[in-house]
Coordinates of C-alpha atoms and ligand atoms in Angstrom, one line a residue:
X22 CA 0.0 -0.1 0.0
X23 CA 1.3 3.5 -0.8
X24 CA 1.2 5.8 2.3
X25 CA 2.5 9.0 0.3
X26 CA -0.8 10.6 -0.1
X27 CA -2.4 9.6 3.4
X28 CA -3.1 12.6 5.5
X29 CA -1.6 12.4 9.0
X30 CA -3.7 10.0 11.4
X31 CA -5.1 7.9 8.4
X32 CA -4.8 4.3 8.8
X33 CA -1.5 2.9 7.9
X34 CA 0.4 -0.2 9.1
X35 CA 1.8 0.8 12.4
X36 CA 5.4 1.1 13.1
X37 CA 6.6 -0.2 16.3
X38 CA 10.2 0.6 17.7
X39 CA 11.5 -1.0 20.7
X40 CA 14.2 0.6 22.8
X41 CA 15.0 2.8 25.7
X42 CA 13.3 6.3 25.6
X43 CA 16.6 8.0 25.3
X44 CA 17.6 6.2 22.0
X45 CA 14.2 6.3 20.4
X46 CA 13.8 10.2 21.3
X47 CA 16.9 10.9 19.3
X48 CA 14.8 10.6 16.2
X49 CA 12.1 13.1 17.6
X50 CA 12.1 16.2 15.1
X51 CA 12.9 19.4 16.7
X52 CA 10.0 21.6 17.3
X53 CA 7.6 18.8 18.3
X54 CA 4.9 19.0 21.0
X55 CA 5.2 16.4 23.9
X56 CA 2.3 15.5 26.0
X57 CA 3.7 13.7 29.3
X58 CA 2.0 12.0 32.1
X59 CA 3.2 14.0 35.2
X60 CA 3.6 10.8 37.4
X61 CA 5.7 9.2 34.6
X62 CA 8.0 12.2 34.5
X63 CA 8.5 12.1 38.2
X64 CA 9.2 8.3 38.3
X65 CA 11.6 8.5 35.4
X66 CA 13.7 11.7 36.0
X67 CA 15.6 11.5 32.6
X68 CA 12.4 11.8 30.7
X69 CA 12.0 15.5 30.7
X70 CA 15.7 16.3 30.1
X71 CA 15.8 13.8 27.1
X72 CA 12.7 15.7 25.6
X73 CA 14.3 19.0 26.3
X74 CA 17.3 18.1 24.5
X75 CA 15.0 17.9 21.2
X76 CA 14.1 21.4 21.6
X77 CA 10.4 21.0 21.5
X78 CA 8.0 23.7 21.1
X79 CA 6.1 22.6 24.2
X80 CA 5.9 19.9 26.8
X81 CA 2.4 19.7 28.2
X82 CA 2.3 17.8 31.6
X83 CA -1.1 16.2 32.5
X84 CA -2.0 14.3 35.6
X85 CA -2.7 10.8 34.3
X86 CA -6.1 9.4 35.0
X87 CA -9.7 9.8 33.7
X88 CA -9.6 13.7 34.4
X89 CA -6.8 13.7 31.8
X90 CA -9.6 13.0 29.1
X91 CA -11.4 16.4 30.1
X92 CA -12.1 19.3 27.8
X93 CA -9.9 21.4 30.0
X94 CA -7.0 18.9 29.6
X95 CA -7.7 19.0 25.7
X96 CA -7.5 22.8 25.5
X97 CA -4.3 22.7 27.6
X98 CA -2.7 20.1 24.9
X99 CA -4.3 22.3 22.1
X100 CA -2.8 25.6 23.4
X101 CA 0.8 23.9 23.8
X102 CA 0.4 22.9 20.1
X103 CA -0.8 26.2 18.7
X104 CA 2.3 26.9 16.7
X105 CA 2.9 23.5 15.5
X106 CA 2.9 23.3 11.7
X107 CA 0.8 20.8 9.9
X108 CA 4.0 18.7 9.4
X109 CA 4.6 18.7 13.1
X110 CA 4.5 15.8 15.6
X111 CA 2.7 15.5 18.7
X112 CA 4.3 12.9 21.1
X113 CA 2.2 11.3 23.7
X114 CA 4.0 9.8 26.6
X115 CA 1.8 8.0 29.1
X116 CA -1.0 5.7 29.7
X117 CA -4.3 5.4 28.0
X118 CA -5.8 8.6 29.3
X119 CA -2.8 10.7 28.0
X120 CA -2.9 8.9 24.7
X121 CA -6.6 9.2 24.3
X122 CA -6.6 13.0 24.7
X123 CA -3.6 13.4 22.7
X124 CA -4.9 11.4 19.9
X125 CA -8.1 13.8 20.0
X126 CA -5.7 16.9 20.0
X127 CA -3.6 15.5 17.2
X128 CA -6.7 15.1 15.0
X129 CA -7.9 18.7 15.9
X130 CA -4.6 20.6 15.6
X131 CA -4.2 21.9 12.2
X132 CA -6.8 19.5 10.9
X133 CA -4.3 16.7 11.8
X134 CA -0.7 16.3 12.8
X135 CA 1.4 13.3 13.1
X136 CA 1.0 11.4 16.2
X137 CA 3.7 9.1 17.9
X138 CA 2.3 7.2 20.8
X139 CA 4.6 6.0 23.8
X140 CA 2.5 3.8 26.1
X141 CA 3.8 3.9 29.6
X142 CA 1.1 1.5 31.1
X143 CA 0.9 -2.0 30.0
X144 CA -3.0 -1.4 29.2
X145 CA -1.7 1.4 26.9
X146 CA 1.0 -0.9 25.2
X147 CA -1.2 -3.8 24.6
X148 CA -4.7 -1.9 23.6
X149 CA -5.1 1.8 23.8
X150 CA -2.1 3.1 21.9
X151 CA -3.1 1.0 18.9
X152 CA -6.2 1.0 16.8
X153 CA -6.6 4.9 16.1
X154 CA -9.3 5.5 18.6
X155 CA -9.1 8.6 21.0
X156 CA -11.8 10.3 22.9
X157 CA -12.5 12.6 25.8
X158 CA -15.3 12.5 28.4
X159 CA -18.2 14.8 28.9
X160 CA -19.6 15.9 32.3
X161 CA -23.4 15.9 31.9
X162 CA -25.6 17.1 34.8
X163 CA -22.7 16.2 37.1
X164 CA -22.1 12.8 35.7
X165 CA -19.0 11.8 33.7
X166 CA -20.0 10.1 30.3
X167 CA -17.1 8.2 29.1
X168 CA -15.7 8.7 25.4
X169 CA -18.7 10.4 23.8
X170 CA -16.5 12.8 21.7
X171 CA -14.1 10.8 20.0
X172 CA -12.1 10.5 16.6
X173 CA -10.0 8.0 14.7
X174 CA -6.5 9.2 14.4
X175 CA -3.9 6.7 13.7
X176 CA -0.4 6.9 15.2
X177 CA 2.5 6.6 12.8
X178 CA 4.8 5.2 15.2
X179 CA 4.6 3.4 18.7
X180 CA 7.6 3.7 20.7
X181 CA 7.8 0.7 23.2
X182 CA 10.3 1.5 26.1
X183 CA 10.3 -1.5 28.6
X184 CA 11.9 0.9 31.2
X185 CA 8.7 2.5 31.7
X186 CA 6.9 -0.9 32.8
X187 CA 9.3 -1.2 35.7
X188 CA 7.5 1.4 37.7
X189 CA 4.0 -0.3 37.3
X190 CA 2.3 -1.7 40.3
X191 CA 1.3 -5.5 40.4
X192 CA -2.4 -4.4 40.0
X193 CA -1.5 -2.3 36.9
X194 CA 0.4 -5.2 35.4
X195 CA -2.6 -7.5 35.9
X196 CA -5.0 -4.9 34.2
X197 CA -3.0 -4.8 31.1
X198 CA -2.3 -8.7 31.1
X199 CA -5.9 -9.3 31.3
X200 CA -6.8 -7.3 28.2
X201 CA -3.7 -8.9 26.4
X202 CA -5.0 -12.5 27.3
X203 CA -8.3 -11.5 26.1
X204 CA -6.9 -11.2 22.7
X205 CA -4.8 -14.4 22.9
X206 CA -8.1 -16.3 24.1
X207 CA -10.5 -15.1 21.6
X208 CA -8.2 -14.9 18.6
X209 CA -5.2 -17.3 18.8
X210 CA -5.8 -21.0 19.7
X211 CA -2.0 -21.9 19.1
X212 CA -0.5 -19.0 20.8
X213 CA -3.0 -19.9 23.9
X214 CA -1.6 -23.3 24.2
X215 CA 1.9 -21.8 24.3
X216 CA 1.0 -19.3 27.0
X217 CA -0.5 -22.1 29.1
X218 CA 2.3 -24.1 29.0
X219 CA 5.0 -21.2 29.6
X220 CA 3.6 -18.0 30.6
X221 CA 5.0 -15.2 28.4
X222 CA 7.6 -12.6 29.3
X223 CA 6.2 -9.0 29.3
X224 CA 7.6 -7.9 26.2
X225 CA 6.5 -11.1 24.4
X226 CA 2.9 -10.5 25.8
X227 CA 3.0 -6.8 24.4
X228 CA 4.4 -7.9 21.1
X229 CA 1.7 -10.7 20.6
X230 CA -1.2 -8.3 21.8
X231 CA -0.1 -5.7 19.6
X232 CA 0.2 -8.1 16.6
X233 CA -3.3 -9.7 17.3
X234 CA -5.1 -6.2 17.7
X235 CA -3.5 -4.8 14.6
X236 CA -4.8 -7.9 12.8
X237 CA -8.3 -7.2 13.7
X238 CA -7.9 -3.3 13.2
X239 CA -6.3 -3.5 9.8
X240 CA -9.4 -5.5 8.4
X241 CA -11.6 -2.6 9.9
X242 CA -9.6 0.3 10.6
X243 CA -12.7 2.7 10.9
X244 CA -15.0 0.1 12.3
X245 CA -17.5 0.1 9.5
X246 CA -18.1 -3.5 9.3
X247 CA -18.3 -4.8 13.0
X248 CA -15.1 -6.9 12.7
X249 CA -13.6 -5.1 15.9
X250 CA -16.5 -6.3 17.8
X251 CA -14.4 -9.4 18.7
X252 CA -12.2 -7.1 20.9
X253 CA -15.1 -6.4 23.0
X254 CA -15.0 -10.0 24.5
X255 CA -15.7 -9.6 28.3
X256 CA -16.5 -6.1 28.1
X257 CA -20.6 -6.1 28.1
X258 CA -20.6 -7.4 31.7
X259 CA -17.1 -5.9 32.5
X260 CA -18.5 -2.4 31.9
X261 CA -21.4 -3.2 34.1
X262 CA -19.1 -4.3 36.9
X263 CA -16.9 -1.0 36.4
X264 CA -19.8 1.1 36.7
X265 CA -21.5 -0.6 39.7
X266 CA -18.3 -0.3 41.5
X267 CA -18.3 3.4 40.8
X268 CA -14.9 2.7 38.9
X269 CA -13.1 1.2 42.0
X270 CA -12.8 -1.9 39.9
X271 CA -10.4 -1.3 37.2
X272 CA -11.2 -1.5 33.5
X273 CA -8.9 -4.5 33.2
X274 CA -10.1 -6.3 36.3
X275 CA -13.7 -5.7 35.0
X276 CA -13.0 -7.2 31.7
X277 CA -11.1 -10.2 33.3
X278 CA -14.6 -10.9 35.4
X279 CA -16.5 -10.1 32.3
X280 CA -14.8 -12.8 30.4
X281 CA -15.8 -15.2 33.0
X282 CA -19.5 -14.1 32.9
X283 CA -19.4 -14.2 29.0
X284 CA -18.2 -17.8 29.2
X285 CA -21.1 -18.6 31.5
X286 CA -23.4 -17.2 29.1
X287 CA -21.8 -18.8 26.2
X288 CA -22.1 -22.4 27.9
X289 CA -25.8 -21.7 28.8
X290 CA -26.6 -20.9 25.2
X291 CA -24.6 -24.0 24.1
X292 CA -22.2 -21.8 22.1
X293 CA -19.1 -22.3 24.5
X294 CA -18.2 -26.0 25.0
X295 CA -17.9 -26.8 28.6
X296 CA -14.2 -27.9 28.4
X297 CA -13.3 -24.7 26.4
X298 CA -14.8 -22.5 29.2
X299 CA -13.1 -24.4 31.8
X300 CA -9.6 -24.1 29.8
X301 CA -10.1 -20.4 29.4
X302 CA -11.1 -19.8 33.0
X303 CA -8.2 -21.7 34.6
X304 CA -5.9 -19.9 32.2
X305 CA -7.2 -16.4 33.2
X306 CA -6.7 -17.4 36.9
X307 CA -3.2 -19.0 36.5
X308 CA -1.8 -16.5 34.0
X309 CA -2.7 -13.1 34.3
X310 CA -4.6 -13.8 37.7
X311 CA -8.1 -12.7 37.1
X312 CA -9.8 -11.7 40.3
X313 CA -12.0 -14.2 42.0
X314 CA -15.7 -14.7 41.2
X315 CA -16.6 -13.6 44.7
X316 CA -15.3 -9.9 43.8
X317 CA -18.0 -9.8 41.1
X318 CA -20.6 -11.5 43.4
X319 CA -20.0 -8.6 45.9
X320 CA -20.6 -6.0 43.4
X321 CA -23.5 -7.5 41.7
X322 CA -25.2 -8.1 45.1
X323 CA -24.9 -4.3 46.0
X324 CA -26.4 -3.2 42.8
X325 CA -30.3 -3.4 42.3
X326 CA -31.1 -5.6 39.3
X327 CA -32.9 -2.8 37.6
X328 CA -29.8 -0.8 37.5
X329 CA -27.9 -3.7 35.9
X330 CA -30.6 -3.8 33.1
X331 CA -30.4 0.0 32.5
X332 CA -26.5 -0.2 32.4
X333 CA -26.7 -3.1 29.9
X334 CA -29.4 -1.3 27.9
X335 CA -27.3 1.8 27.6
X336 CA -24.3 -0.3 26.4
X337 CA -23.4 0.6 23.0
X338 CA -23.4 -3.0 22.0
X339 CA -27.1 -3.6 23.0
X340 CA -29.5 -4.3 19.9
X341 CA -32.3 -2.1 19.1
X342 CA -34.9 -4.5 20.8
X343 CA -32.9 -4.2 24.0
X344 CA -31.2 -7.7 23.8
X345 CA -27.6 -7.9 24.5
X346 CA -25.3 -8.3 21.7
X347 CA -22.3 -10.4 23.2
X348 CA -19.1 -11.7 22.0
X349 CA -19.2 -15.5 22.8
X350 CA -16.2 -18.0 22.6
X351 CA -17.2 -20.8 20.5
X352 CA -13.7 -22.3 20.7
X353 CA -10.3 -21.1 21.8
X354 CA -9.4 -18.5 19.4
X355 CA -12.9 -18.1 17.8
X356 CA -15.7 -16.1 18.7
X357 CA -19.3 -15.4 17.6
X358 CA -21.7 -12.6 18.2
X359 CA -25.1 -13.5 19.7
X360 CA -28.0 -11.8 21.0
X361 CA -28.5 -12.7 24.5
X362 CA -32.1 -12.0 26.1
X363 CA -32.6 -10.8 29.5
X364 CA -34.3 -13.9 30.8
X365 CA -31.0 -15.8 29.7
X366 CA -28.6 -14.0 31.7
X367 CA -31.0 -13.6 34.5
X368 CA -31.0 -17.5 34.8
X369 CA -27.2 -17.1 35.9
X370 CA -28.0 -14.4 38.4
X371 CA -28.2 -16.7 41.4
X372 CA -24.9 -18.4 40.8
X373 CA -23.3 -15.0 39.9
X374 CA -24.3 -13.4 43.0
X375 CA -23.0 -16.3 45.1
X376 CA -19.8 -16.2 43.6
X377 CA -19.9 -19.7 42.1
X378 CA -19.6 -20.9 38.7
X379 CA -23.1 -21.9 37.3
Ligands
NAD409 N1 -8.2 4.2 22.6 C1 -8.5 3.1 22.9 O1 -8.7 2.3 21.9 C2 -8.7 2.7 24.2 C3 -8.6 1.2 24.6 C4 -8.6 0.7 26.0 C5 -8.6 1.9 27.0 N2 -8.7 3.0 26.5 C6 -8.6 4.2 27.5 O2 -7.6 4.1 28.3 C7 -7.7 4.7 29.6 C8 -7.2 3.6 30.6 O3 -5.6 3.5 30.3 P1 -4.6 3.4 31.5 O4 -5.1 2.4 32.4 O5 -3.2 3.4 30.9 O6 -5.0 4.5 32.5 P2 -4.1 6.0 32.9 O7 -3.6 6.7 31.7 O8 -4.9 6.6 33.8 O9 -3.0 5.4 33.7 C9 -3.3 4.6 35.0 C10 -2.3 5.2 36.1 O10 -0.9 4.9 36.0 C11 -0.1 6.0 35.9 N3 1.2 5.6 35.1 C12 1.2 5.6 33.9 N4 2.5 5.3 33.6 C13 2.9 4.8 34.6 C14 4.3 4.1 34.9 N5 5.0 3.8 33.8 N6 4.5 3.8 36.1 C15 3.7 4.1 37.0 N7 2.3 4.7 37.1 C16 2.3 5.1 35.6 C17 -1.0 7.1 35.4 O11 -0.5 8.3 36.0 C18 -2.3 6.8 36.1 O12 -2.3 7.1 37.5 C19 -9.2 4.9 29.8 O13 -9.6 6.1 29.7 C20 -9.9 4.0 28.6 O14 -11.0 4.5 28.2 C21 -8.7 3.6 25.3
ZN410 ZN1 -10.9 -2.8 27.4

């Protein structure tokens, strides 16, 4: 494919570069704009001096976390990029939140500038920094609505610097690992078998997950054909659990538990064979370390059933008649999308709220 006439941010096969930040930053054009997670800058004291040596137009520091996806933060990044020419580069150094707001900013500045993503969380490395999506949140009547204002703007390069992952907590590693295992379980049976035999090193996990996500996104870069739906395995009930925990349960852990519940739904509908569900659940426990079912039970017991129904109905994957459209595992590495009626998942409710496998 020729990429010569593609505007900045248009889909192109990603270029992943691995190395230390100092080595990779040597190729950053002078006069770029960098958006940096303040926490990462503190934990990695050579980060800012390395960037400054490249004579950037601006270094915008943001506090990582969902608040980085506000319009206020977006305005700060846009202000920092005001004098960036259309040929300029925006570099995003941080987790998924800094990456998401920077993606929106790169799309808006001069109607699109070049974006380079430097994911510093495992979740960003295996998932959010790839696939072109960026979004900011909106506060409506005091309630934060996640991701309603978004764009597709593909990064030209991803810089993978393992040094950043050394300061992640065990929880942060688990969250990213669960998203990575999601891709392996739902997309690649032979890789799954290898992972079960020998748990992968972190760099291998990142490489494999990025390859798998890219293989899906490249077939449907702007999500026109529904092919990217497979990436939502575990997300239907995952989002519900995140919500009812008031976001105390992290997204990665929510997806981990959401996969277990999706396996239950799949078994009930006869889509997921029992042995497949058992192997997947065991692998999620032994590999990335999915939280126990009792965690999901405690959250579900607290939430009125009618709130769960409302949350599921608001899910962007729900069908027009209110039935759920769920990604279910038909074999390791293979998924199917099924409509799931309310009375179906309600059968599982007693077991789910007791924390036992139905
Ligand atoms: N665009 C997409 O396709 C996509 C996909 C999945 C998730 N997301 C978005 O990603 C966001 C979640 O990403 P996240 O989990 O990376 O969150 P995050 O950016 O909030 O980072 C989590 C925390 O880790 C800190 N941190 C970052 N790098 C660190 C490091 N190297 N060492 C120690 N601490 C570090 C941050 O300061 C923050 O406090 C959500 O907003 C979600 O909507 C987007
Ligand atoms: Zn996810």
